[in-house]
Coordinates of C-alpha atoms in Angstrom, one line a residue:
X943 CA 55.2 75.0 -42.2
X944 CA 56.6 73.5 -39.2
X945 CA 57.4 69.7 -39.2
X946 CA 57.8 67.8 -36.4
X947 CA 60.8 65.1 -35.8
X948 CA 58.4 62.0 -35.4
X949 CA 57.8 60.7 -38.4
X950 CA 53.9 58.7 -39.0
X951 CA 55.3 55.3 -39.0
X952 CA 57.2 55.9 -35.7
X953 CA 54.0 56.9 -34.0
X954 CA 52.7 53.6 -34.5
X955 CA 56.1 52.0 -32.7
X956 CA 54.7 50.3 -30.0
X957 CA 58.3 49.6 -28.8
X958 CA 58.6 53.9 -28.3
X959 CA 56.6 55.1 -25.6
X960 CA 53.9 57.9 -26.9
X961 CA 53.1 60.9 -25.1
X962 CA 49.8 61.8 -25.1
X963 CA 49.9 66.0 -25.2
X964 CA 46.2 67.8 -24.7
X965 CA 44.9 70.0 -27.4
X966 CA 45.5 73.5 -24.9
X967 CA 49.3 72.7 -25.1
X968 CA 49.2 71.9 -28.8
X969 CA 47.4 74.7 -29.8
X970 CA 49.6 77.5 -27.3
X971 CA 52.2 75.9 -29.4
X972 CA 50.7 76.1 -32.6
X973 CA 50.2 79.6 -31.9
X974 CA 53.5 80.3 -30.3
X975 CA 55.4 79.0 -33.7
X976 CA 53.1 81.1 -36.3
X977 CA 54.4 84.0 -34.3
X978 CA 57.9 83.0 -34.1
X979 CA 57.2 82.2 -38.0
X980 CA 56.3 86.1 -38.5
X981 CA 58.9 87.1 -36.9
X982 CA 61.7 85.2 -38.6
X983 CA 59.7 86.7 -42.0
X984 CA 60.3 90.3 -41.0
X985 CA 63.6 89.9 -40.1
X986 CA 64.9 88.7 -43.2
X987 CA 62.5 91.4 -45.1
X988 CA 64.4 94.0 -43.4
X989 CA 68.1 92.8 -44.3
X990 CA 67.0 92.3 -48.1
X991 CA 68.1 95.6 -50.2
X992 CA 66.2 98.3 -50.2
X993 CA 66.1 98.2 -54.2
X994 CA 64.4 94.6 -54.3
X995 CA 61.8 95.8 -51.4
X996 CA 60.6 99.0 -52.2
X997 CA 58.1 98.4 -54.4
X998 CA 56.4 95.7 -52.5
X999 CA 56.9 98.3 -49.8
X1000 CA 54.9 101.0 -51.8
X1001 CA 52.7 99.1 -53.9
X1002 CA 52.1 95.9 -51.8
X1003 CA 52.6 96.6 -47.9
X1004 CA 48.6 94.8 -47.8
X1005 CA 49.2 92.3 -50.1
X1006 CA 51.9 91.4 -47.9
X1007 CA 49.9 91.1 -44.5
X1008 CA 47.7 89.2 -46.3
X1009 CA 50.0 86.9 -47.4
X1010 CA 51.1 86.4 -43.8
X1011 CA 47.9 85.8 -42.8
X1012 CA 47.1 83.5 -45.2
X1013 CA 50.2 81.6 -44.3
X1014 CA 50.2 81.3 -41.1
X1015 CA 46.6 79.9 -41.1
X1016 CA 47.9 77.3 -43.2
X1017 CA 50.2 76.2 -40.7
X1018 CA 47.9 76.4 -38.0
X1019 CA 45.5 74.2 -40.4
X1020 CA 48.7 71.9 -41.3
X1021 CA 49.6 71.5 -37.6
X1022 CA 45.8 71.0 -36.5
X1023 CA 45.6 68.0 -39.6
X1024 CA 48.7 66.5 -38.4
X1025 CA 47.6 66.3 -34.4
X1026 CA 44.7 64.8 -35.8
X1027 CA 46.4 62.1 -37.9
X1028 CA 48.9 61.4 -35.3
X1029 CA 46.0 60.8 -32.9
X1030 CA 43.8 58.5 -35.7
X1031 CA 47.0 56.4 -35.9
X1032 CA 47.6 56.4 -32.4
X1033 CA 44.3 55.1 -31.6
X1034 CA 44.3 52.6 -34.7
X1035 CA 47.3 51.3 -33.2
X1036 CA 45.5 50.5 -29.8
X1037 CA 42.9 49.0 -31.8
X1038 CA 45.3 46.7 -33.2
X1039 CA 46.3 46.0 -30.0
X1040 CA 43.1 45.3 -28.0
X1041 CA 41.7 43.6 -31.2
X1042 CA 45.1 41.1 -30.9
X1043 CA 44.7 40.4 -27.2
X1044 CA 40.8 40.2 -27.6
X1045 CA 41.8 37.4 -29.8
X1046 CA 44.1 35.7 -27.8
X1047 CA 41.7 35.4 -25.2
X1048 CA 38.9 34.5 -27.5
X1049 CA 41.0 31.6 -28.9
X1050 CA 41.8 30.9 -25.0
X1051 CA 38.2 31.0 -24.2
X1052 CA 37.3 28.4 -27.5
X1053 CA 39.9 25.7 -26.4
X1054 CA 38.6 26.2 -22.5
X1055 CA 34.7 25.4 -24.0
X1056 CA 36.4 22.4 -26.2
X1057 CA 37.9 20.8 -23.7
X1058 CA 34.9 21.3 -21.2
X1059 CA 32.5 19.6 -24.0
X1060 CA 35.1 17.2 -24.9
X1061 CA 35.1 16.6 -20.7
X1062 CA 31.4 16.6 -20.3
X1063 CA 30.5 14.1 -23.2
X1064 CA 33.0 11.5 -21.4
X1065 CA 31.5 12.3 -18.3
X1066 CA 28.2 11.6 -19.9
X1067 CA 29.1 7.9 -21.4
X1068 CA 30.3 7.4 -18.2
X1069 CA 27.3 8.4 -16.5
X1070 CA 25.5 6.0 -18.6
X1071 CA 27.3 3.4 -18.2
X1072 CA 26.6 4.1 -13.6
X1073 CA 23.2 4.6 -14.5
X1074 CA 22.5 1.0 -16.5
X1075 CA 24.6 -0.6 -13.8
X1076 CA 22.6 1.2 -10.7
X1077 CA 19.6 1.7 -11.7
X1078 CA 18.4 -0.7 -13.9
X1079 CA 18.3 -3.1 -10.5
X1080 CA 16.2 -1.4 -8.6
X1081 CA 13.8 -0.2 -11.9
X1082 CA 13.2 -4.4 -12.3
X1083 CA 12.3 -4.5 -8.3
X1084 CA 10.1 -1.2 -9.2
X1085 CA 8.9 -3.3 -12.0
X1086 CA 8.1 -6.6 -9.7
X1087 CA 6.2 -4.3 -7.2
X1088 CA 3.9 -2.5 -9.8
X1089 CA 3.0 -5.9 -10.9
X1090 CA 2.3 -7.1 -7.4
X1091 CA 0.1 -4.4 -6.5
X1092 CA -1.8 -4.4 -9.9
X1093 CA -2.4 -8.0 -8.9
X1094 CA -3.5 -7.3 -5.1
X1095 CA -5.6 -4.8 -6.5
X1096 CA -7.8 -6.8 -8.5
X1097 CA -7.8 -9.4 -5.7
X1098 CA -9.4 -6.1 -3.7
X1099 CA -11.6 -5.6 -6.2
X1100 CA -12.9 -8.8 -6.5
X1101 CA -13.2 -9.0 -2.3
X1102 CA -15.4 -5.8 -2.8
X1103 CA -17.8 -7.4 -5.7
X1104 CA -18.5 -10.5 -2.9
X1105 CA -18.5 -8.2 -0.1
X1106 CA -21.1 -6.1 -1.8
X1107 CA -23.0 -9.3 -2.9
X1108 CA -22.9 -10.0 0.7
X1109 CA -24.3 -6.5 2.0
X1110 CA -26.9 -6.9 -0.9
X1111 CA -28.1 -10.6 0.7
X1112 CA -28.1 -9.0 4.5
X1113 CA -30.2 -6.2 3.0
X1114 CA -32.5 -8.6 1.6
X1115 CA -33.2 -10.8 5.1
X1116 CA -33.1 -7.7 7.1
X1117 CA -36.3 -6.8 4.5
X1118 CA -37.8 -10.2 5.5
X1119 CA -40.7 -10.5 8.5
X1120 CA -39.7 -11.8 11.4
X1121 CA -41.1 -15.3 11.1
X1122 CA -38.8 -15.9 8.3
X1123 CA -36.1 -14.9 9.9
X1124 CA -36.8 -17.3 12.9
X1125 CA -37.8 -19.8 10.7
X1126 CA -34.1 -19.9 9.1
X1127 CA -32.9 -19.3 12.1
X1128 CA -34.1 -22.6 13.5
X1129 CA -33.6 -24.7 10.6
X1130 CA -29.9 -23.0 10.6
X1131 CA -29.8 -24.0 14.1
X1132 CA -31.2 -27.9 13.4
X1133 CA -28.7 -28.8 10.2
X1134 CA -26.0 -27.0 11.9
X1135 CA -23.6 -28.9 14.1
X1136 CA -22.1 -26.8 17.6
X1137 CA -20.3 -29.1 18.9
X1138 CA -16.8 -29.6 17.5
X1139 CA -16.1 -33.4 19.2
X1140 CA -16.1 -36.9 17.8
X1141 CA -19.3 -38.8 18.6
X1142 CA -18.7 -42.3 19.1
X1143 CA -22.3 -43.2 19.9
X1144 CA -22.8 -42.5 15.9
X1145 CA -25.0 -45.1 14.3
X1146 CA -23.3 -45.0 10.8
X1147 CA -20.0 -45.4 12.4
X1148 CA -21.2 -49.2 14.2
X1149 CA -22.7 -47.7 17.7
X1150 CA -25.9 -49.8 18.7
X1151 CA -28.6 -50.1 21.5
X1152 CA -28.6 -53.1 24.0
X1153 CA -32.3 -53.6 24.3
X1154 CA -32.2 -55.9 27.5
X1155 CA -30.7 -52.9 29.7
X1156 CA -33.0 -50.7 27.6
X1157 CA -36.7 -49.3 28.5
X1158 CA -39.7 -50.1 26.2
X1159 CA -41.1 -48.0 23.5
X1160 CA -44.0 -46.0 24.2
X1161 CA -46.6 -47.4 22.3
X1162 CA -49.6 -44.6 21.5
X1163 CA -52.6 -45.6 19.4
X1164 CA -51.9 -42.7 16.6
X1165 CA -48.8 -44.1 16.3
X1166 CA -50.4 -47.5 14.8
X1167 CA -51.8 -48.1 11.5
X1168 CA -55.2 -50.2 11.4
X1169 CA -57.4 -51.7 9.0
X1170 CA -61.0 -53.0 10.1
X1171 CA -59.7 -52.9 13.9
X1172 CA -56.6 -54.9 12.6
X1173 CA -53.3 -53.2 13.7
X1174 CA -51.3 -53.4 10.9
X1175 CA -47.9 -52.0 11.5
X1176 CA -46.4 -49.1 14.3
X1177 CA -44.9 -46.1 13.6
X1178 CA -43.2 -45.5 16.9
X1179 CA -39.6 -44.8 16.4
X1180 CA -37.2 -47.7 17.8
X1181 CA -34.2 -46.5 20.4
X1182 CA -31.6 -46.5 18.2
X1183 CA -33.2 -43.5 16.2
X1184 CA -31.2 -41.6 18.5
X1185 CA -27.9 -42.2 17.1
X1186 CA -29.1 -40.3 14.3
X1187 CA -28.4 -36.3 13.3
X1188 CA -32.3 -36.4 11.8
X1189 CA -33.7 -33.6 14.7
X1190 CA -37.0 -33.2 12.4
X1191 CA -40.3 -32.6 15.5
X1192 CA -41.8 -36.7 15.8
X1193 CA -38.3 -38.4 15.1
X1194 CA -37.3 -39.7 18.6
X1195 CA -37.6 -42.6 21.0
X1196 CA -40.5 -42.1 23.5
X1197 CA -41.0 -44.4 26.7
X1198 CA -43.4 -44.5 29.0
X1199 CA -43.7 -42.1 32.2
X1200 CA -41.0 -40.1 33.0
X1201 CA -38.9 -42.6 34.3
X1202 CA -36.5 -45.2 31.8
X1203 CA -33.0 -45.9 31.1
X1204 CA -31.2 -46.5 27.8
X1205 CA -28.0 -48.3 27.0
X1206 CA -25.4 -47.3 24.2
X1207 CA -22.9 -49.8 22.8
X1208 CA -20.1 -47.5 21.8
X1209 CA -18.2 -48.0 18.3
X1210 CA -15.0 -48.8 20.2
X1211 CA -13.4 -48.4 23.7
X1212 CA -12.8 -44.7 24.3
X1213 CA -11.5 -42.5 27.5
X1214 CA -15.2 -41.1 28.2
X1215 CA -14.9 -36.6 28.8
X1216 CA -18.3 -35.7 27.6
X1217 CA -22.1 -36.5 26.5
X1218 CA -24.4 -34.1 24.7
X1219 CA -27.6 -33.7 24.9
X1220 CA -30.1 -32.2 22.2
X1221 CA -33.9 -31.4 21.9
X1222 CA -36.1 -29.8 19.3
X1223 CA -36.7 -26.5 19.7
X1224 CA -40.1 -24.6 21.3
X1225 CA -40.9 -23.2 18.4
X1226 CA -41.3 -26.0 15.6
X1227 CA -42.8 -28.3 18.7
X1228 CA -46.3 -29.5 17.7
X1229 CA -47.6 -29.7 21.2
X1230 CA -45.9 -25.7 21.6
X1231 CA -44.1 -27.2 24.5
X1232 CA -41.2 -29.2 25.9
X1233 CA -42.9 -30.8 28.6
X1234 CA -41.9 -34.0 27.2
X1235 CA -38.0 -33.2 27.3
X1236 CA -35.3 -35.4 29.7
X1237 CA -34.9 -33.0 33.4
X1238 CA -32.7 -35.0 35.6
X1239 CA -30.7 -38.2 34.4
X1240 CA -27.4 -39.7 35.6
X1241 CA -24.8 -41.2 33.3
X1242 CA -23.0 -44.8 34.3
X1243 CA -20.1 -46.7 32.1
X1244 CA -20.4 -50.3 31.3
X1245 CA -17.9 -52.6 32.1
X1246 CA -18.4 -55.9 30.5
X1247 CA -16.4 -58.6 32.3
X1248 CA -17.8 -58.3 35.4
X1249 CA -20.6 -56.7 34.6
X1250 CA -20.7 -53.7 36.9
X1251 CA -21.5 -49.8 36.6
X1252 CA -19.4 -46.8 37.1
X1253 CA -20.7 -43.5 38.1
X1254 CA -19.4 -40.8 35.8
X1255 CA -21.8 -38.1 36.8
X1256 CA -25.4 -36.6 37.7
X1257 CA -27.0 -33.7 34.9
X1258 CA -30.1 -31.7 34.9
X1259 CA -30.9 -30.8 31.1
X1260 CA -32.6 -26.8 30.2
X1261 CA -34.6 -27.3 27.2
X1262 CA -34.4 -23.5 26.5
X1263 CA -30.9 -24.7 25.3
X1264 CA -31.7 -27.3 22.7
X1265 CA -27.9 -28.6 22.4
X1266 CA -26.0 -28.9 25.6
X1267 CA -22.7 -30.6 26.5
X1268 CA -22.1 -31.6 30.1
X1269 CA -18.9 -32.8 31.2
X1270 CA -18.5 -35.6 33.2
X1271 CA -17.9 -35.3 36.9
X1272 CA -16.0 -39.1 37.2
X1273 CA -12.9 -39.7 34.8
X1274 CA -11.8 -43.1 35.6
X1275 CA -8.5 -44.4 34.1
X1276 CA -9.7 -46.5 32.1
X1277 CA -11.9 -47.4 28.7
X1278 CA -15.1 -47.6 28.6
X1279 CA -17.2 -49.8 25.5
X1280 CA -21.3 -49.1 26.5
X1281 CA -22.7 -45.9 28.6
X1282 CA -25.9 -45.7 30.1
X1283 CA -28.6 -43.1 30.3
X1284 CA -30.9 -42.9 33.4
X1285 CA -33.5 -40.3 33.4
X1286 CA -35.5 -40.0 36.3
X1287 CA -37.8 -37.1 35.6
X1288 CA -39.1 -34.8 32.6
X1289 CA -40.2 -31.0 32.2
X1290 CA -44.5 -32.5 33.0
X1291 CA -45.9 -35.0 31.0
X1292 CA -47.1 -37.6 32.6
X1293 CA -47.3 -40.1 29.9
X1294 CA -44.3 -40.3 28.3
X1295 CA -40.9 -39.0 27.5
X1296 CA -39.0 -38.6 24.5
X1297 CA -35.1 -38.4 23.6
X1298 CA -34.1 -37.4 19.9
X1299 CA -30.5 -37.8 19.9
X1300 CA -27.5 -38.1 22.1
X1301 CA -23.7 -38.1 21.9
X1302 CA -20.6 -39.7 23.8
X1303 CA -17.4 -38.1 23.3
X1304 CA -13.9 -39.3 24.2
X1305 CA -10.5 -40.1 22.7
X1306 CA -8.6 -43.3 21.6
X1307 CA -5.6 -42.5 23.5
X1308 CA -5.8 -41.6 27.4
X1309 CA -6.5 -38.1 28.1
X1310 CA -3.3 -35.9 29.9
X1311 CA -3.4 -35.7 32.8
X1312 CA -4.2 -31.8 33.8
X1313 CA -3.6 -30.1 37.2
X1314 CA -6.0 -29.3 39.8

């Protein structure tokens, strides 16, 4: 059987370089030696002496070519097993060699994932470390806002419990008649005070009548009290009633005809702007009317020493408007201490006139002077 010059542990030499030969080659050759095998065999059959052959000659010619046969199978068998175990060891030795440099990488790739998760846990203390320092500041102002607007919103809620408690109330008077709705319109209207100026013809604040530059009272008989055609007292209002913010119907100063004058002793020297006027309204009058309301009057300041009057201005009062503030038309340089009231005519009645209250405004200091 043939052997060939390699031996098995050189085939695993990966120093040598290994030649791979395809299995056509190998078995032309395998075939190629079992016939120079038979060959050689004859040859040396036919110089052997003719003495030691010639039986096998006679007797075993067959046994011979069987022999042959057999033989040179075996080589081919022999040559075939040893292809195949050069090839198993040649491939086992390329494992080896892919399995080492497999693990040279793999131990490559476990340090590179080490050192990344080594990397990435610093990196993540040091993110925490940013984070407290950046972010916890604005998270407090995020803090102080939520508060804010949880505050603001129950402020807003409590604004929309009065704001429907005020729907609810408008509801209610729009579900009133309309006479109740004038009525608190009116006495709205009488407590309530329009005119944002300080009155200095106030009564609790020292302002008084002069009674000798003043008219008399209008004196009617159901304004007196009797007893067995004895008069025992009047109830006719006196003029300084009005200095008073009482506007009920019945509590004013009446005089006679339409025609009378009335003088006001101011609570101190003022620069005089303005004078209001007010009346009770049509509808709570007991007559129905305001025939007996001031029309036409003029308004004069008193200067004591000499005694002498200063026109300030003429005025027509509309009782439609039951407050009214006229501005005088004469703004002397000067302070004034009294005022006086001349009415000349009313809105019709012929017996008498009444006045319920009126007002003198001004200031302590003189007034700037404004351009024309």
């Amino acid at each position: 059987m043939p052997r060939s010059s390699r031996s098995p542990g050189n085939s695993c030499d990966p120093r040598r370089n290994v030649v791979h030969v395809p299995k056509e080659v190998r078995s032309r050759r395998v075939t190629q030696r079992g016939r120079n095998t038979r060959r050689m065999t004859e040859e040396d059959l036919s110089n052997t002496s003719d003495t030691f052959l010639l039986p096998i000659r006679i007797n075993a010619s067959g046994l011979t070519q069987c022999m042959l046969g057999c033989m040179s199978w075996i080589s081919r068998l022999a040559c075939f097993l040893r292809t195949q175990a050069h090839q198993v060891l040649f491939n086992t030795c390329r494992c080896n060699l892919s399995l080492c440099k497999l693990m040279g990488k793999t131990g490559v790739l476990i340090l590179c994932a080490f050192g990344f998760w080594m990397f990435s846990m610093h990196l993540l203390s040091k993110m925490d470390v940013w984070q407290d320092e950046s972010i916890n500041g604005p998270l407090q102002r995020l803090r102080m806002y939520q508060e804010k607007v949880q505050h603001h919103a129950g402020e807003i809620q409590d604004l929309r419990g009065n704001l429907n408690q005020l729907i609810a109330k408008l509801q209610k008077m729009e579900a009133m008649s309309d006479e109740q709705k004038m009525a608190q319109k009116i006495m709205k209207m009488i407590q309530g005070d329009y005119i944002e100026k300080p009155d200095f013809a106030l009564k609790s604040i020292g302002a008084s009548i002069d009674y000798e530059q003043t008219s008399a009272t209008y004196n009617h008989d159901k304004a007196r009290s009797y007893w067995n055609w004895i008069r025992l007292w009047n109830y006719a209002q006196p003029p300084d009633v009005i200095l008073e913010p009482n506007m009920t119907p019945g509590n004013c100063w009446a005089f006679s005809g339409d025609r009378g004058q009335v003088t006001i002793q101011l609570a101190q020297k003022v620069y005089l702007s303005n004078l209001t006027l007010q009346h009770i309204p049509k509808t709570i009058s007991l007559s129905g009317s305001l025939d007996t309301a001031p029309k036409d009057f003029v308004i004069y300041g008193m200067e004591v020493s000499p005694k002498k009057e200063v026109f300030l201005g003429a005025f027509q009062f509309q009782p439609e408007n039951i407050i009214q503030m006229f501005q005088l038309q004469n703004h002397p340089p000067r302070t004034f201490g009294a005022v006086k009231m001349k009415i000349s005519s009313n809105w019709g009645n012929p017996r008498f006139t009444c006045l319920y209250r009126v007002r003198v405004h001004g200031s302590v200091t003189p007034p700037r002077e404004q351009p024309n």
